Coordinates of C-alpha atoms and ligand atoms in Angstrom, one line a residue:
Chain A
X194 CA -18.7 -17.7 -4.8
X195 CA -14.5 -17.4 -4.7
X196 CA -14.1 -20.1 -2.1
X197 CA -13.2 -20.9 1.7
X198 CA -12.7 -17.9 4.0
X199 CA -9.9 -17.9 6.4
X200 CA -9.4 -14.3 7.7
X201 CA -13.1 -12.3 6.1
X202 CA -15.1 -14.9 7.4
X203 CA -17.3 -13.3 10.1
X204 CA -20.3 -10.7 9.8
X205 CA -18.4 -6.9 9.9
X206 CA -20.3 -4.8 12.2
X207 CA -20.0 -2.1 14.6
X208 CA -18.5 -4.0 17.1
X209 CA -17.0 -6.3 15.5
X210 CA -13.1 -5.0 16.0
X211 CA -14.0 -5.1 19.8
X212 CA -12.2 -7.8 21.7
X213 CA -15.2 -9.2 23.2
X214 CA -16.4 -9.9 20.0
X215 CA -12.9 -11.3 18.3
X216 CA -12.5 -13.2 21.6
X217 CA -16.6 -14.9 21.0
X218 CA -15.2 -16.1 17.4
X219 CA -12.2 -17.8 18.9
X220 CA -10.0 -15.2 19.1
X221 CA -6.9 -16.1 20.8
X222 CA -6.6 -19.4 21.2
X223 CA -4.4 -19.6 18.2
X224 CA -2.0 -18.1 20.5
X225 CA -2.7 -19.6 24.0
X226 CA -1.5 -23.1 22.1
X227 CA 1.0 -21.8 21.0
X228 CA 2.0 -20.7 24.3
X229 CA 1.2 -23.2 26.2
X230 CA 1.2 -26.1 23.9
X231 CA 4.4 -25.7 21.5
X232 CA 7.9 -24.6 21.0
X233 CA 8.6 -21.5 19.0
X234 CA 10.8 -23.8 16.6
X235 CA 7.3 -25.6 16.1
X236 CA 5.6 -23.4 15.8
X237 CA 7.5 -22.2 12.6
X238 CA 7.8 -25.3 11.3
X239 CA 3.9 -24.6 11.1
X240 CA 4.1 -22.2 9.1
X241 CA 6.8 -23.7 7.2
X242 CA 4.5 -26.4 6.3
X243 CA 1.8 -24.5 5.4
X244 CA 3.4 -22.5 2.7
X245 CA 2.6 -19.7 3.5
X246 CA 3.3 -17.3 1.3
X247 CA 4.0 -13.1 1.1
X248 CA 1.1 -10.6 0.9
X249 CA 3.1 -8.3 0.5
X250 CA 3.9 -8.9 -3.3
X251 CA 7.0 -11.0 -3.2
X252 CA 5.3 -13.5 -2.7
X253 CA 8.6 -14.3 -0.2
X254 CA 7.8 -18.3 1.9
X255 CA 7.1 -17.2 5.0
X256 CA 8.9 -20.2 6.9
X257 CA 12.2 -19.5 4.9
X258 CA 12.2 -16.1 6.1
X259 CA 11.7 -17.1 10.0
X260 CA 13.5 -20.0 9.7
X261 CA 16.8 -16.8 9.6
X262 CA 16.0 -16.4 12.8
X263 CA 17.5 -18.8 15.7
X264 CA 14.5 -17.8 18.4
X265 CA 16.9 -18.7 21.6
X266 CA 20.2 -17.7 20.0
X267 CA 20.1 -14.7 23.0
X268 CA 20.4 -11.9 20.2
X269 CA 17.6 -9.2 20.9
X270 CA 15.7 -9.5 17.7
X271 CA 12.5 -7.9 16.1
X272 CA 9.1 -7.7 14.1
X273 CA 7.5 -5.5 12.3
X274 CA 4.2 -5.9 10.8
X275 CA 4.1 -3.9 6.9
X276 CA 1.0 -1.9 6.5
X277 CA 1.9 1.0 4.9
X278 CA -0.1 0.1 2.3
X279 CA 1.0 2.2 -0.5
X280 CA 0.7 0.7 -4.0
X281 CA -2.2 2.1 -5.5
X282 CA -4.7 0.1 -6.4
X283 CA -4.7 -1.6 -2.7
X284 CA -6.8 -1.5 0.6
X285 CA -7.0 -5.0 1.5
X286 CA -4.5 -4.7 5.1
X287 CA -6.5 -1.7 5.9
X288 CA -9.8 -3.6 5.3
X289 CA -7.7 -6.0 8.3
X290 CA -6.9 -3.3 10.8
X291 CA -10.6 -1.3 10.7
X292 CA -12.6 -4.9 11.2
X293 CA -9.7 -7.5 12.6
X294 CA -7.4 -5.3 14.1
X295 CA -6.9 -8.1 16.9
X296 CA -6.0 -10.4 14.3
X297 CA -3.1 -8.9 13.0
X298 CA -2.6 -8.8 17.1
X299 CA -2.5 -12.4 17.9
X300 CA -0.5 -13.2 14.8
X301 CA 1.7 -10.8 16.0
X302 CA 2.0 -12.2 19.4
X303 CA 2.2 -16.1 17.5
X304 CA 5.2 -14.7 15.7
X305 CA 7.4 -12.7 18.8
X306 CA 7.1 -16.1 20.8
X307 CA 8.6 -18.3 17.6
X308 CA 11.0 -16.0 17.2
X309 CA 11.8 -14.4 20.0
X310 CA 10.8 -11.0 19.9
X311 CA 10.7 -8.9 23.4
X312 CA 9.7 -5.7 21.3
X313 CA 7.6 -5.6 17.5
X314 CA 6.5 -3.1 15.7
X315 CA 3.2 -2.2 13.7
X316 CA 4.3 0.8 11.0
X317 CA 0.6 1.8 9.6
X318 CA 0.5 4.2 6.7
X319 CA 0.2 7.8 8.2
X320 CA -3.5 8.9 6.0
X321 CA -5.0 6.4 7.6
X322 CA -7.4 7.6 10.0
X323 CA -10.2 5.3 10.9
X324 CA -8.1 1.9 10.3
X325 CA -5.3 3.8 13.3
X326 CA -7.7 4.3 15.8
X327 CA -8.6 0.9 15.3
X328 CA -5.8 -0.3 16.1
X329 CA -3.9 1.7 18.2
X330 CA -7.8 1.5 20.5
X331 CA -7.1 -2.6 19.7
X332 CA -3.3 -2.3 21.2
X333 CA -4.8 -0.9 24.0
X334 CA -7.6 -3.7 24.9
X335 CA -4.9 -6.2 23.9
X336 CA -2.9 -4.2 26.8
X337 CA -5.3 -4.2 29.1
X338 CA -6.6 -7.8 29.2
X339 CA -2.6 -8.6 29.9
X340 CA -2.3 -9.7 26.3
X341 CA 0.9 -7.5 25.9
X342 CA 3.1 -7.1 28.6
X343 CA 4.9 -9.4 30.8
X344 CA 4.4 -13.0 31.9
X345 CA 1.4 -13.6 28.9
X346 CA -0.8 -16.3 30.1
X347 CA 1.5 -17.1 32.6
X348 CA 3.5 -18.7 30.3
X349 CA 6.3 -16.7 30.6
X350 CA 7.0 -15.0 27.4
X351 CA 6.5 -10.9 28.0
X352 CA 6.0 -9.1 24.5
X353 CA 5.4 -5.1 23.8
X354 CA 4.1 -3.9 21.3
X355 CA 4.9 0.1 19.0
X356 CA 2.3 1.7 16.4
X357 CA 4.3 4.1 14.1
X358 CA 2.1 6.0 11.6
X359 CA 4.5 6.7 8.8
X360 CA 4.1 10.4 7.4
X361 CA 3.2 10.2 3.4
X362 CA 6.0 8.2 1.7
X363 CA 5.3 5.0 -0.6
X364 CA 8.6 3.3 -0.5
X365 CA 8.3 3.7 3.4
X366 CA 6.4 0.1 2.6
X367 CA 9.5 -0.9 1.0
X368 CA 11.1 -3.3 3.8
X369 CA 14.1 -1.9 4.6
X370 CA 12.6 2.3 3.9
X371 CA 10.7 0.8 6.4
X372 CA 12.9 0.5 9.5
X373 CA 15.4 3.6 8.4
X374 CA 11.9 5.3 8.7
X375 CA 11.3 3.7 12.2
X376 CA 14.9 4.1 13.3
X377 CA 13.9 8.0 13.1
X378 CA 14.9 8.9 9.6
X379 CA 14.0 10.2 6.1
X380 CA 12.5 6.4 4.4
X381 CA 15.8 5.4 2.6
X382 CA 15.4 2.1 1.2
X383 CA 19.0 0.1 2.3
X384 CA 21.7 -2.2 -0.1
X385 CA 21.0 -6.0 0.6
X386 CA 23.4 -8.0 2.0
X387 CA 23.6 -8.4 5.2
X388 CA 19.8 -9.1 4.5
X389 CA 17.1 -7.5 7.1
X390 CA 17.2 -11.1 9.5
X391 CA 20.7 -10.3 9.6
X392 CA 20.9 -7.3 10.7
X393 CA 17.5 -4.8 11.0
X394 CA 16.1 -2.2 13.1
X395 CA 18.8 -0.6 14.7
X396 CA 21.0 -3.6 12.9
X397 CA 19.5 -6.2 15.4
X398 CA 18.0 -9.3 13.5
X399 CA 14.3 -8.0 12.2
X400 CA 11.8 -9.8 10.5
X401 CA 8.6 -7.8 8.5
X402 CA 5.8 -9.3 7.3
X403 CA 2.9 -7.9 5.9
X404 CA -0.4 -7.5 7.4
X405 CA -2.5 -9.8 5.8
X406 CA 0.7 -11.9 5.4
X407 CA 0.8 -12.4 9.1
X408 CA -3.4 -11.8 9.5
X409 CA -3.6 -16.2 8.1
X410 CA -1.3 -17.4 10.9
X411 CA -3.4 -17.5 13.7
X412 CA -6.3 -19.6 11.6
X413 CA -2.4 -21.8 10.7
X414 CA -1.7 -22.6 13.9
X415 CA -5.3 -23.4 15.4
X416 CA -6.3 -26.2 12.5
X417 CA -3.1 -27.4 11.3
X418 CA -0.8 -26.6 8.1
X419 CA -1.9 -29.1 6.8
X420 CA -5.8 -28.1 7.2
X421 CA -4.2 -25.1 5.2
X422 CA -3.6 -26.5 2.3
X423 CA -6.7 -27.9 1.2
X424 CA -7.7 -24.8 0.3
X425 CA -5.8 -22.6 -2.6
X426 CA -3.8 -24.7 -4.6
X427 CA -0.8 -26.9 -4.2
X428 CA 2.1 -24.2 -5.6
X429 CA -0.5 -21.7 -3.8
X430 CA -1.9 -22.4 -0.7
X431 CA -4.7 -20.6 1.0
X432 CA -6.6 -17.5 0.0
X433 CA -5.6 -13.9 -1.0
X434 CA -7.5 -11.0 -0.3
X435 CA -8.5 -9.2 -3.7
X436 CA -9.3 -5.5 -3.3
X437 CA -10.9 -4.5 -6.4
X438 CA -11.7 -1.3 -8.1
X439 CA -12.1 0.7 -11.2
X440 CA -14.3 0.7 -13.6
X441 CA -15.8 -2.1 -12.3
X442 CA -19.5 -2.7 -10.0
X443 CA -19.5 -4.4 -7.4
X444 CA -15.8 -2.6 -5.8
X445 CA -14.2 -4.1 -2.3
X446 CA -12.5 -6.2 -0.6
X447 CA -12.9 -9.5 -1.4
X448 CA -10.8 -12.9 0.0
X449 CA -10.4 -16.0 -2.9
X450 CA -9.5 -18.7 -3.0
X451 CA -6.3 -19.2 -4.8
X452 CA -7.0 -21.0 -8.0
X453 CA -9.9 -19.1 -8.7
X454 CA -10.4 -18.2 -12.6
X455 CA -9.8 -14.0 -12.3
X456 CA -12.9 -13.7 -15.5
X457 CA -15.4 -15.1 -13.1
X458 CA -15.0 -12.5 -10.2
X459 CA -14.6 -10.3 -12.4
X460 CA -17.4 -11.0 -14.5
X461 CA -19.5 -12.1 -11.5
X462 CA -18.1 -11.9 -7.9
X463 CA -17.7 -8.0 -9.0
X464 CA -21.0 -8.5 -11.0
X465 CA -18.7 -7.2 -14.3
X466 CA -17.9 -4.2 -16.2
X467 CA -19.4 -0.6 -15.4
X468 CA -21.8 0.2 -17.0
X469 CA -22.2 -3.0 -19.1
X470 CA -19.0 -1.5 -21.0
X471 CA -16.1 -4.6 -22.2
X472 CA -13.3 -5.4 -20.6
X473 CA -10.3 -3.3 -21.7
X474 CA -7.3 -4.5 -19.0
X475 CA -7.0 -5.6 -15.9
X476 CA -3.6 -4.4 -13.6
X477 CA -3.8 -7.9 -11.8
X478 CA -1.7 -6.5 -8.4
X479 CA -1.4 -2.7 -8.0
X480 CA -0.7 -0.4 -10.6
X481 CA 3.6 -1.6 -10.0
X482 CA 2.2 -5.6 -11.7
X483 CA 2.1 -6.0 -15.6
X484 CA -1.4 -4.8 -17.2
X485 CA -3.1 -8.0 -18.1
X486 CA -6.1 -7.5 -21.8
X487 CA -9.4 -8.6 -21.2
X488 CA -8.0 -11.6 -24.1
X489 CA -5.2 -12.7 -21.6
X490 CA -7.8 -13.3 -19.0
X491 CA -10.4 -14.7 -21.0
X492 CA -9.1 -16.4 -24.2
X493 CA -12.1 -18.8 -24.9
X494 CA -14.8 -15.6 -25.0
X495 CA -12.9 -13.1 -26.9
X496 CA -11.7 -13.5 -30.3
X497 CA -9.5 -10.1 -30.2
X498 CA -5.8 -8.6 -29.1
X499 CA -6.2 -6.3 -26.8
X500 CA -7.1 -2.5 -27.9
X501 CA -4.4 -2.8 -30.8
X502 CA -6.5 -3.5 -34.1
X503 CA -3.5 -4.1 -35.8
X504 CA -1.1 -7.4 -34.6
X505 CA 1.4 -6.7 -36.6
X506 CA 2.2 -3.3 -34.1
X507 CA 2.2 -6.0 -31.8
X508 CA 6.1 -6.3 -30.3
X509 CA 7.3 -10.2 -29.7
X510 CA 7.6 -9.4 -26.0
X511 CA 4.0 -8.9 -26.0
X512 CA 3.4 -12.4 -24.8
X513 CA 0.9 -15.6 -26.4
X514 CA -2.3 -15.2 -25.2
X515 CA -2.6 -18.5 -23.6
X516 CA -5.7 -20.7 -23.9
X517 CA -6.2 -21.8 -20.2
X518 CA -8.4 -19.5 -19.0
X519 CA -6.2 -17.2 -15.9
X520 CA -6.7 -17.5 -12.5
X521 CA -5.9 -16.6 -9.5
X522 CA -2.1 -18.5 -8.8
X523 CA 1.2 -16.8 -8.7
X524 CA 2.2 -19.9 -11.6
X525 CA -0.5 -18.7 -13.8
X526 CA -0.3 -14.2 -13.8
X527 CA 3.6 -15.0 -13.4
X528 CA 3.3 -17.3 -17.5
X529 CA 1.1 -14.0 -18.3
X530 CA 3.8 -12.2 -18.2
X531 CA 2.3 -10.8 -14.7
X532 CA 1.4 -11.2 -10.8
X533 CA -0.3 -10.7 -7.9
X534 CA 1.3 -8.6 -6.4
X535 CA -0.7 -6.9 -3.7
X536 CA -3.8 -8.0 -5.0
X537 CA -4.9 -4.8 -5.8
X538 CA -7.2 -5.0 -8.7
X539 CA -7.7 -2.2 -10.7
X540 CA -10.8 -2.9 -13.7
X541 CA -10.6 -1.2 -17.2
X542 CA -13.6 -0.2 -20.1
X543 CA -13.4 -0.1 -23.1
X544 CA -12.9 3.5 -24.3
X545 CA -10.7 4.0 -21.5
X546 CA -7.0 6.3 -22.5
X547 CA -3.9 3.9 -22.0
X548 CA -1.8 6.7 -22.9
X549 CA -3.2 8.8 -19.6
X550 CA -3.3 5.8 -17.6
X551 CA 0.9 5.3 -17.5
X552 CA 0.6 9.5 -17.2
X553 CA -0.6 8.5 -13.6
X554 CA 1.4 6.2 -13.2
X555 CA 4.4 8.0 -14.0
X556 CA 3.3 11.2 -11.6
X557 CA 2.9 8.7 -8.8
X558 CA 6.7 6.9 -9.8
X559 CA 8.3 10.5 -10.1
X560 CA 6.7 11.9 -7.8
X561 CA 8.0 9.0 -4.6
X562 CA 11.4 8.4 -5.9
X563 CA 13.3 8.9 -3.0
X564 CA 15.6 9.8 -4.8
X565 CA 18.6 8.3 -3.4
X566 CA 19.8 6.2 -7.0
X567 CA 21.0 8.2 -10.2
X568 CA 18.9 5.3 -12.4
X569 CA 15.7 6.3 -10.4
X570 CA 15.6 9.5 -9.9
X571 CA 16.6 10.9 -13.8
X572 CA 14.7 8.0 -14.7
X573 CA 11.2 8.6 -13.3
X574 CA 11.5 12.3 -14.1
X575 CA 12.7 11.3 -17.9
X576 CA 10.0 8.5 -18.4
X577 CA 7.1 11.7 -16.6
X578 CA 8.6 14.1 -18.7
X579 CA 7.8 12.1 -22.0
X580 CA 4.0 11.1 -21.6
X581 CA 3.7 14.7 -20.4
X582 CA 5.2 15.5 -23.7
X583 CA 3.1 12.4 -25.8
X584 CA -1.0 14.1 -23.7
X585 CA 0.1 17.4 -24.5
X586 CA 0.3 16.5 -28.6
X587 CA 4.0 17.2 -29.2
X588 CA 4.6 13.6 -28.6
X589 CA 8.3 12.4 -30.9
X590 CA 8.5 9.8 -32.8
X591 CA 11.0 8.0 -31.4
X592 CA 9.6 8.5 -27.7
X593 CA 8.2 4.6 -28.0
X594 CA 11.6 3.8 -28.2
X595 CA 12.8 5.9 -25.7
X596 CA 10.2 4.6 -22.6
X597 CA 11.6 1.3 -23.0
X598 CA 15.2 1.8 -23.1
X599 CA 14.6 4.3 -20.4
X600 CA 12.6 1.4 -18.7
X601 CA 14.9 -1.5 -19.2
X602 CA 17.6 1.0 -17.8
X603 CA 16.4 0.7 -14.0
X604 CA 15.9 -2.5 -14.4
X605 CA 18.5 -4.1 -11.1
X606 CA 20.4 -1.0 -11.5
X607 CA 18.6 0.7 -8.1
X608 CA 18.6 -0.2 -4.0
X609 CA 15.2 -0.4 -4.1
X610 CA 12.4 -1.4 -6.3
X611 CA 10.7 1.4 -7.0
X612 CA 12.1 1.9 -10.7
X613 CA 11.9 -1.5 -11.6
X614 CA 8.5 -1.4 -10.8
X615 CA 7.9 1.7 -12.7
X616 CA 9.5 0.0 -15.6
X617 CA 7.3 -3.1 -15.5
X618 CA 4.3 -0.5 -15.2
X619 CA 5.1 1.5 -18.6
X620 CA 6.4 -2.2 -20.4
X621 CA 3.5 -3.6 -19.6
X622 CA 1.5 -0.6 -21.2
X623 CA 3.8 -0.5 -24.0
X624 CA 3.4 -3.3 -24.6
X625 CA 0.3 -4.3 -25.0
X626 CA -1.2 -1.0 -26.3
X627 CA 1.6 0.8 -28.6
X628 CA -0.9 1.6 -30.6
X629 CA -2.6 3.6 -28.8
X630 CA 0.8 6.1 -28.2
X631 CA 1.8 6.0 -31.6
X632 CA -2.0 7.5 -33.2
X633 CA -1.6 9.9 -30.1
X634 CA 1.6 11.2 -30.9
X635 CA 0.9 11.1 -35.0
X636 CA -2.2 12.4 -34.8
X637 CA -1.0 14.9 -31.4
X638 CA -4.3 14.0 -29.5
X639 CA -5.7 10.4 -27.8
X640 CA -7.9 8.3 -29.6
X641 CA -9.6 8.0 -26.9
X642 CA -10.3 11.5 -25.9
X643 CA -8.2 11.1 -22.9
X644 CA -10.7 9.4 -20.9
X645 CA -10.4 8.1 -18.1
X646 CA -13.6 8.3 -16.5
X647 CA -16.5 6.0 -16.8
X648 CA -18.7 6.7 -13.8
X649 CA -21.4 4.6 -14.3
X650 CA -25.0 4.7 -12.4
X651 CA -23.3 4.3 -8.6
Chain B
X198 CA 5.5 22.4 23.5
X199 CA 6.8 21.0 26.9
X200 CA 3.0 19.3 27.3
X201 CA 3.4 17.3 25.4
X202 CA 6.3 16.0 27.4
X203 CA 4.4 13.5 29.5
X204 CA 3.1 11.8 27.1
X205 CA 6.0 11.2 24.9
X206 CA 7.3 9.8 27.9
X207 CA 4.5 7.1 28.1
X208 CA 5.1 6.4 24.8
X209 CA 9.3 5.8 25.9
X210 CA 7.5 3.1 28.0
X211 CA 6.4 0.4 25.3
X212 CA 9.8 1.0 23.5
X213 CA 13.4 -1.0 24.5
X214 CA 16.4 1.3 26.0
X215 CA 17.9 3.7 23.2
X216 CA 15.2 4.3 20.7
X217 CA 14.6 8.3 21.3
X218 CA 15.7 8.0 17.4
X219 CA 11.8 6.6 16.6
X220 CA 10.4 9.6 18.1
X221 CA 10.9 11.3 15.7
X222 CA 7.8 10.9 13.4
X223 CA 5.5 10.5 16.2
X224 CA 6.6 13.7 18.2
X225 CA 6.8 15.7 15.4
X226 CA 3.0 14.5 14.2
X227 CA 1.4 15.1 17.4
X228 CA 3.3 19.3 16.9
X229 CA 2.0 19.3 13.9
X230 CA -0.5 18.4 15.4
X231 CA -1.1 21.8 18.1
X232 CA 0.3 24.4 16.2
X233 CA -0.6 23.3 12.6
X234 CA 3.3 23.2 11.5
X235 CA 6.4 22.8 13.1
X236 CA 8.4 25.2 13.4
X237 CA 12.2 26.1 13.9
X238 CA 11.8 26.1 17.7
X239 CA 9.9 22.9 17.6
X240 CA 12.7 21.5 16.0
X241 CA 15.7 22.5 18.1
X242 CA 14.1 21.9 21.2
X243 CA 13.2 17.9 19.4
X244 CA 16.9 17.6 18.8
X245 CA 17.9 18.2 23.1
X246 CA 15.0 16.3 24.0
X247 CA 15.7 13.4 22.0
X248 CA 18.9 14.0 22.4
X249 CA 18.9 13.3 18.2
X250 CA 20.8 15.9 15.3
X251 CA 18.8 18.8 14.4
X252 CA 19.7 18.0 10.3
X253 CA 17.4 14.1 11.0
X254 CA 15.0 16.4 12.0
X255 CA 14.7 18.7 9.3
X256 CA 15.5 16.1 6.5
X257 CA 12.6 14.1 8.0
X258 CA 11.3 17.6 7.5
X259 CA 11.5 17.2 4.2
X260 CA 11.5 13.8 2.9
X261 CA 7.9 13.2 4.4
X262 CA 4.9 15.3 2.7
X263 CA 2.5 15.0 5.1
X264 CA 4.8 17.6 7.6
X265 CA 4.5 21.7 6.8
X266 CA 6.5 24.5 7.6
X267 CA 4.5 27.3 7.0
X268 CA 0.9 27.4 8.6
X269 CA -1.8 26.3 6.1
X270 CA -5.9 27.3 5.7
X271 CA -8.2 26.0 8.1
X272 CA -8.9 22.9 6.1
X273 CA -7.2 21.0 4.2
X274 CA -9.0 19.2 1.4
X275 CA -6.3 16.5 -0.3
X276 CA -8.3 14.9 -3.2
X277 CA -6.9 11.9 -4.9
X278 CA -5.0 11.8 -8.6
X279 CA -4.1 8.4 -8.3
X280 CA -4.9 5.7 -10.7
X281 CA -7.9 4.3 -9.6
X282 CA -9.6 7.6 -8.4
X283 CA -8.9 9.2 -11.8
X284 CA -11.2 6.0 -13.2
X285 CA -13.7 6.8 -11.0
X286 CA -14.4 10.2 -11.6
X287 CA -10.9 12.6 -9.7
X288 CA -10.2 14.5 -12.2
X289 CA -13.9 16.3 -12.7
X290 CA -13.7 16.7 -9.0
X291 CA -10.2 18.1 -9.0
X292 CA -12.1 20.3 -12.1
X293 CA -14.8 21.3 -9.8
X294 CA -12.1 22.3 -6.9
X295 CA -10.7 24.3 -8.4
X296 CA -13.4 26.1 -9.9
X297 CA -15.6 26.2 -6.3
X298 CA -12.5 27.7 -4.1
X299 CA -10.5 29.7 -7.5
X300 CA -7.5 28.3 -6.7
X301 CA -4.6 26.1 -7.8
X302 CA -3.6 22.1 -5.6
X303 CA -0.5 23.7 -4.1
X304 CA -3.0 27.2 -3.1
X305 CA -4.4 28.2 0.3
X306 CA -7.6 30.9 -0.5
X307 CA -6.9 34.8 0.8
X308 CA -9.4 34.1 3.6
X309 CA -7.1 31.4 4.7
X310 CA -10.6 28.8 4.8
X311 CA -9.2 26.2 2.8
X312 CA -6.0 24.5 1.2
X313 CA -6.1 22.3 -1.9
X314 CA -3.5 19.5 -2.6
X315 CA -3.2 16.7 -5.0
X316 CA -2.4 13.2 -3.4
X317 CA -1.1 10.2 -4.5
X318 CA -3.1 6.1 -3.8
X319 CA -4.8 6.8 -0.1
X320 CA -6.1 3.0 0.3
X321 CA -9.5 4.4 -0.8
X322 CA -9.7 2.8 -4.3
X323 CA -13.0 1.0 -4.1
X324 CA -15.0 4.4 -2.9
X325 CA -13.4 6.7 -4.8
X326 CA -12.7 9.6 -5.0
X327 CA -12.2 10.1 -2.3
X328 CA -11.2 13.8 -0.7
X329 CA -9.6 13.7 3.1
X330 CA -10.5 17.0 5.0
X331 CA -7.8 17.6 8.0
X332 CA -7.5 13.7 8.0
X333 CA -11.0 12.0 7.9
X334 CA -11.7 10.4 4.8
X335 CA -14.4 11.5 2.0
X336 CA -14.9 8.2 0.5
X337 CA -17.3 8.0 -3.4
X338 CA -17.5 11.2 -3.6
X339 CA -19.5 13.0 -6.6
X340 CA -20.4 17.1 -6.8
X341 CA -23.6 17.2 -5.4
X342 CA -21.7 15.4 -2.3
X343 CA -18.5 18.2 -2.5
X344 CA -21.1 21.0 -3.0
X345 CA -22.8 20.2 0.2
X346 CA -19.6 19.2 1.5
X347 CA -17.7 22.5 0.9
X348 CA -21.3 24.3 3.1
X349 CA -20.2 23.2 6.4
X350 CA -16.7 24.0 6.1
X351 CA -16.7 27.4 7.7
Ligands
LIG119 C1 9.4 0.6 -3.0 C2 8.4 -0.7 -2.5 C3 7.1 -0.4 -2.0 C4 6.0 -1.2 -1.0 N1 5.2 -1.3 -0.1 C5 4.9 -2.1 0.4 C6 3.6 -2.1 1.3 O1 2.6 -0.6 1.1 N2 3.4 -2.7 1.8 C7 3.6 -3.9 2.0 O2 3.5 -4.9 2.9 N3 4.8 -4.2 1.2 C8 5.1 -3.4 0.3 N4 6.6 -3.9 -0.7 C9 7.0 -4.9 -0.1 C10 7.9 -4.7 1.4 O3 9.3 -4.9 0.8 C11 8.5 -6.5 1.8 O4 9.1 -7.3 0.7 C12 6.7 -7.3 2.2 O5 6.6 -6.7 3.6 C13 7.7 -8.2 3.3 O6 6.0 -8.8 3.8 P1 6.0 -10.8 3.0 O7 7.7 -11.2 3.3 O8 3.9 -10.6 4.3 O9 4.9 -9.9 1.8 C14 7.0 -3.2 -1.4 C15 7.9 -3.1 -2.1 C16 8.9 -1.7 -2.5 C17 9.9 -1.9 -3.7
LIG120 S1 -6.2 6.2 -6.0 FE1 -7.5 7.1 -5.2 S2 -7.3 5.9 -3.3 FE2 -6.6 4.9 -4.0

């Protein structure tokens, strides 16, 4: 078992998402506690003390973001919950929206109180169906019970919530593009500074947090920051919702305590690789995080390094396999050259063609680049076309170096992180599986028959 | 689309003053739900109702992939072809769809029954591959389930 459960610790049934059952589990008591017993600054203080970090991808400390806002400065402030969940491989926020929508709403009320917010927003991705209906239903239930609107719990605090549905755009999950989209425009990201906590939605200070980030807040307010810190590790307190997919026996959303070993998680909790095949690689936190090889995850179990038989073809940057087994913790993943990202873990079995995996990724980034910045607009198309050419059997010897060059030219030269992310994904795969690209280019065909599928028995 | 105005007025009540522009996406979505696509006249009417520039609405319509300016088939089949779905058989599913419908992604069958599209990750990676039919998710798809599903779509 992967440790304590702070978000998912209840039995999911056909009615467990309703207001009645949420309240029966103790729901909205943290809100009452905050509104009637704490000052807004005390709420922020508790969140800061908890060490809670953002779960949207960048692991930014929540307390630090919130502390920029002065709740009583007379300004208008806004709060937006980021429910865009666009990072491929990620479906954990969907779990919260479908199974615990009131947890998000309670968290938003607590955050709104702490930040002096009168109007809050949820930006939910446009394709979500059940998740949207559950959320919209929960909003109406909450209004009906006087949990939104004026003078909540007779505290004098008033707050509204408005749900905006996206319309099919990955980049709108990026915080500033999300704001532009809520303003009813095409979703172009904005340059910083000014930070969004200084000038955000309609030019007013705005806090944006991921759904899972917010979902931790009621627990922290109910039990206190010290209790929260007993979960996880010193540097990464609490738990993580990990969405596991790909070649794995039991895919799904798991709540994992920080510090839990990644290899054990895949083999024991998730039932191992599909069809009993060997593990080839793991993308730990959404496709924008760098891929890890089986030997990086479990250096003690495996002797081989990546999928390349010849170690000499690996460039210096491939990183040294560390001896400690990898654990769910920002620092551990960072040491391995990757990150926990959005918690979207993709398991890849032996026999999968990594050239085709990269092709799928680059088609995605190319399709989703908003076109505002030249390096990303041109670079995404260029990367995509090169890999397409390799897959069509017409690759050129210089193609691998060209992919590296374009990825590096993108890094840090654009307004948002989309182009950077595509570059990390590309460099990650090239560093670890360069030989597969060289094979494809030399022979005009995949070393693994272009295989992506592994259907197993399920 | 005048009959949608009371609905939009109700939305305004939960928004701060001066947030008319925020209603662009929600209103376009409702129009598309009613008509199947967004027509020229809808753009003019919405620009006037919300007091936003027409070009802003045009930009929104061309930027977001879910908005349509033309009618499509009765059943819109959207197959995810991102990484997790590809690892679990999205390629075979798409081949089957091509074969059964006789069209490529982006096309509509001559009888107007089906439109086929490929889409990016829909947050259904754990129950891959996923096929969305007119907003409804069909998860953990197999060729057999696909055949049964298509039979039921008149
Ligand atoms: C291209 C791009 C897409 C993103 N998509 C999402 C998303 O779908 N959901 C999300 O929560 N954060 C997404 N982010 C991160 C947000 O910009 C932002 O950091 C996050 O929502 C902040 O919340 P947190 O501090 O609670 O993590 C994305 C970032 C980039 C660069
Ligand atoms: S990859 Fe298809 S739903 Fe995520």
